[in-house]
Amino acid sequence: RLSFLSRNARLHVAFEAIYTAQDIGSYKPSPRNFEYMLRRLESDFGLQKKDVLHTAQSLFHDHAPANGFGLASAWIDRRHASKGWGATMPPPGTPKLDF
C-alpha cells in the first residue's frame, strides 16, 4: 500500500480501496480479479456493477474482461499515435467502450 501514497499525493486524491494482484492471487486478465473487486466493492461499500466505471489502457488485459462482467469502461489510449498493440496482445474482438 505504501507504493500508492506518492500517487495519491500527485493526483490529489485518496483512494478508498486498493486491490492488488498480491491480495487477489492472480493477474489480469484473470476473471478472479474482477470477481474479487466486485465482491469487495459490494461488501465494503454497498456498490454494484452499475456503479463501477473501469478505466484502463489495455484492451486485452482490462476492457475485454471488464466487458465480460458487464462493467462500463473508459479507455485511456496511450498508444493513439502508434500502430499496433505494443507489448500487449490484441484483444479478442472489439471491446465495448463507453468513454
Coordinates of N, CA and C in Angstrom, one line a residue, residues 1-87:
R1 N 0.8 -1.2 0.0 CA 0.0 0.0 0.0 C 0.9 1.3 0.0
L2 N 2.1 1.2 0.5 CA 2.9 2.3 0.5 C 3.2 2.9 -0.9
S3 N 3.3 2.0 -1.9 CA 3.6 2.4 -3.2 C 2.5 3.4 -3.8
F4 N 1.3 3.3 -3.2 CA 0.3 4.2 -3.7 C 0.3 5.6 -3.0
L5 N 1.0 5.7 -1.9 CA 1.0 7.0 -1.2 C 1.5 8.2 -2.1
S6 N 2.5 7.9 -2.9 CA 3.0 9.0 -3.7 C 2.0 9.3 -4.9
R7 N 1.4 8.3 -5.4 CA 0.3 8.6 -6.4 C -0.8 9.4 -5.8
N8 N -1.2 9.1 -4.6 CA -2.3 9.8 -4.0 C -1.9 11.3 -3.9
A9 N -0.7 11.6 -3.5 CA -0.3 13.0 -3.4 C -0.2 13.7 -4.7
R10 N 0.3 13.0 -5.7 CA 0.4 13.6 -7.1 C -0.9 13.8 -7.7
L11 N -1.9 12.9 -7.5 CA -3.2 13.1 -8.0 C -4.2 13.9 -7.2
H12 N -3.7 14.2 -6.0 CA -4.5 15.0 -5.0 C -5.8 14.3 -4.7
V13 N -5.7 12.9 -4.5 CA -6.9 12.1 -4.2 C -6.4 11.1 -3.1
A14 N -7.3 10.5 -2.4 CA -7.1 9.4 -1.5 C -8.0 8.3 -2.0
F15 N -7.4 7.2 -2.5 CA -8.3 6.1 -2.9 C -8.9 5.4 -1.7
E16 N -10.2 5.1 -1.8 CA -10.9 4.5 -0.7 C -10.6 3.0 -0.6
A17 N -10.2 2.4 -1.8 CA -9.9 1.0 -1.8 C -8.8 0.7 -2.8
I18 N -7.9 -0.2 -2.5 CA -6.8 -0.6 -3.4 C -6.8 -2.1 -3.3
Y19 N -7.0 -2.8 -4.5 CA -6.9 -4.2 -4.6 C -5.8 -4.6 -5.5
T20 N -4.8 -5.3 -5.0 CA -3.6 -5.6 -5.8 C -3.7 -7.1 -6.2
A21 N -2.8 -7.4 -7.2 CA -2.7 -8.8 -7.6 C -2.2 -9.7 -6.4
Q22 N -1.4 -9.1 -5.5 CA -1.0 -9.9 -4.4 C -2.1 -10.2 -3.4
D23 N -3.1 -9.3 -3.3 CA -4.3 -9.5 -2.5 C -5.1 -10.7 -3.1
I24 N -5.2 -10.6 -4.4 CA -6.2 -11.5 -5.1 C -5.5 -12.9 -5.4
G25 N -4.2 -12.9 -5.7 CA -3.6 -14.1 -6.0 C -3.7 -14.5 -7.5
S26 N -3.9 -13.5 -8.3 CA -4.0 -13.7 -9.8 C -3.7 -12.4 -10.5
Y27 N -3.4 -12.5 -11.8 CA -3.1 -11.3 -12.6 C -4.1 -11.2 -13.7
K28 N -4.3 -9.9 -14.2 CA -5.2 -9.7 -15.3 C -4.7 -10.4 -16.5
P29 N -5.5 -10.9 -17.3 CA -7.0 -10.8 -17.4 C -7.8 -11.8 -16.7
S30 N -7.3 -12.4 -15.7 CA -8.0 -13.5 -14.9 C -9.3 -12.9 -14.4
P31 N -10.4 -13.7 -14.6 CA -11.7 -13.2 -14.1 C -11.7 -13.1 -12.5
R32 N -10.7 -13.8 -11.9 CA -10.7 -13.7 -10.4 C -10.5 -12.3 -9.9
N33 N -9.7 -11.5 -10.7 CA -9.5 -10.1 -10.3 C -10.8 -9.3 -10.3
F34 N -11.6 -9.5 -11.3 CA -12.9 -8.8 -11.4 C -13.9 -9.3 -10.3
E35 N -13.9 -10.6 -10.1 CA -14.8 -11.2 -9.1 C -14.5 -10.7 -7.7
Y36 N -13.2 -10.6 -7.4 CA -12.7 -10.1 -6.1 C -13.1 -8.7 -6.0
M37 N -12.8 -7.8 -7.0 CA -13.1 -6.4 -6.9 C -14.6 -6.2 -6.7
L38 N -15.5 -6.9 -7.5 CA -16.9 -6.7 -7.4 C -17.4 -7.1 -6.0
R39 N -16.9 -8.3 -5.5 CA -17.3 -8.8 -4.2 C -16.9 -7.8 -3.1
R40 N -15.7 -7.3 -3.1 CA -15.2 -6.3 -2.1 C -16.0 -5.0 -2.2
L41 N -16.2 -4.5 -3.4 CA -16.9 -3.2 -3.5 C -18.4 -3.3 -3.0
E42 N -19.0 -4.5 -3.2 CA -20.3 -4.7 -2.6 C -20.2 -4.8 -1.1
S43 N -19.3 -5.7 -0.6 CA -19.3 -5.9 0.9 C -18.8 -4.7 1.6
D44 N -17.8 -4.0 1.1 CA -17.2 -2.8 1.8 C -17.9 -1.5 1.6
F45 N -18.6 -1.3 0.4 CA -19.2 0.0 0.1 C -20.6 -0.1 -0.3
G46 N -21.2 -1.3 -0.5 CA -22.5 -1.4 -1.0 C -22.7 -1.1 -2.5
L47 N -21.6 -1.1 -3.2 CA -21.6 -0.8 -4.6 C -21.9 -2.0 -5.5
Q48 N -22.6 -1.8 -6.6 CA -23.0 -2.8 -7.6 C -22.2 -2.6 -8.9
K49 N -22.3 -3.5 -9.8 CA -21.6 -3.3 -11.1 C -22.0 -2.0 -11.8
K50 N -23.3 -1.6 -11.7 CA -23.7 -0.4 -12.4 C -23.1 0.8 -11.8
D51 N -22.4 0.7 -10.7 CA -21.8 1.9 -10.0 C -20.3 2.0 -10.4
V52 N -19.8 1.1 -11.2 CA -18.3 1.0 -11.5 C -18.1 1.5 -12.9
L53 N -17.1 2.3 -13.1 CA -16.5 2.7 -14.4 C -15.1 2.2 -14.4
H54 N -14.8 1.1 -15.2 CA -13.5 0.6 -15.3 C -12.7 1.4 -16.2
T55 N -11.6 2.0 -15.7 CA -10.8 2.9 -16.5 C -9.4 2.3 -16.6
A56 N -8.9 2.1 -17.9 CA -7.7 1.4 -18.0 C -7.2 1.6 -19.5
Q57 N -5.9 1.2 -19.7 CA -5.3 1.3 -21.0 C -5.4 0.0 -21.9
S58 N -5.2 -1.1 -21.3 CA -5.1 -2.4 -22.1 C -6.5 -2.9 -22.5
L59 N -6.7 -3.0 -23.8 CA -8.0 -3.6 -24.3 C -8.0 -5.1 -24.0
F60 N -6.8 -5.7 -24.1 CA -6.7 -7.2 -23.8 C -6.9 -7.5 -22.3
H61 N -6.0 -6.8 -21.5 CA -6.0 -7.2 -20.1 C -7.1 -6.5 -19.2
D62 N -7.7 -5.4 -19.7 CA -8.6 -4.7 -18.9 C -10.0 -4.7 -19.4
H63 N -10.2 -4.2 -20.6 CA -11.5 -3.9 -21.2 C -12.3 -5.1 -21.6
A64 N -11.6 -6.1 -22.3 CA -12.3 -7.3 -22.7 C -12.8 -8.0 -21.4
P65 N -12.0 -8.3 -20.4 CA -12.6 -8.9 -19.2 C -13.7 -8.1 -18.5
A66 N -13.5 -6.8 -18.4 CA -14.5 -5.9 -17.8 C -15.8 -6.0 -18.6
N67 N -15.7 -6.1 -19.9 CA -17.0 -6.2 -20.7 C -17.7 -7.5 -20.3
G68 N -16.9 -8.6 -20.1 CA -17.4 -9.9 -19.7 C -18.2 -9.8 -18.4
F69 N -17.9 -8.9 -17.6 CA -18.6 -8.7 -16.3 C -19.7 -7.6 -16.4
G70 N -19.9 -7.1 -17.5 CA -20.9 -6.1 -17.7 C -20.6 -4.7 -17.1
L71 N -19.3 -4.4 -17.0 CA -18.8 -3.1 -16.4 C -18.7 -2.0 -17.5
A72 N -19.1 -0.8 -17.2 CA -18.9 0.3 -18.1 C -17.4 0.5 -18.1
S73 N -16.8 1.0 -19.2 CA -15.4 1.2 -19.3 C -15.0 2.5 -20.1
A74 N -13.9 3.1 -19.6 CA -13.3 4.2 -20.3 C -11.9 3.8 -20.7
W75 N -11.6 4.0 -21.9 CA -10.2 3.6 -22.5 C -9.3 4.8 -22.4
I76 N -8.1 4.6 -21.8 CA -7.0 5.5 -21.8 C -6.1 5.1 -22.9
D77 N -6.2 5.7 -24.1 CA -5.4 5.3 -25.2 C -4.1 5.9 -25.3
R78 N -3.1 5.3 -24.6 CA -1.7 5.9 -24.6 C -1.0 5.7 -25.9
R79 N -1.5 4.8 -26.7 CA -0.8 4.5 -28.0 C -1.5 5.2 -29.2
H80 N -2.2 6.2 -28.9 CA -3.0 6.8 -30.0 C -2.2 7.2 -31.2
A81 N -1.0 7.5 -31.0 CA -0.1 7.9 -32.2 C 0.7 6.8 -32.7
S82 N 0.6 5.6 -32.2 CA 1.4 4.4 -32.6 C 0.5 3.3 -33.2
K83 N 1.0 2.6 -34.1 CA 0.3 1.5 -34.7 C 0.5 0.2 -33.9
G84 N -0.4 -0.7 -34.0 CA -0.2 -2.0 -33.3 C -0.6 -1.9 -31.8
W85 N -0.3 -3.0 -31.1 CA -0.6 -3.1 -29.7 C 0.5 -3.0 -28.8
G86 N 1.7 -2.8 -29.3 CA 2.9 -2.7 -28.4 C 3.2 -4.1 -27.9
A87 N 3.5 -4.2 -26.6 CA 3.8 -5.5 -26.0 C 2.6 -6.2 -25.6

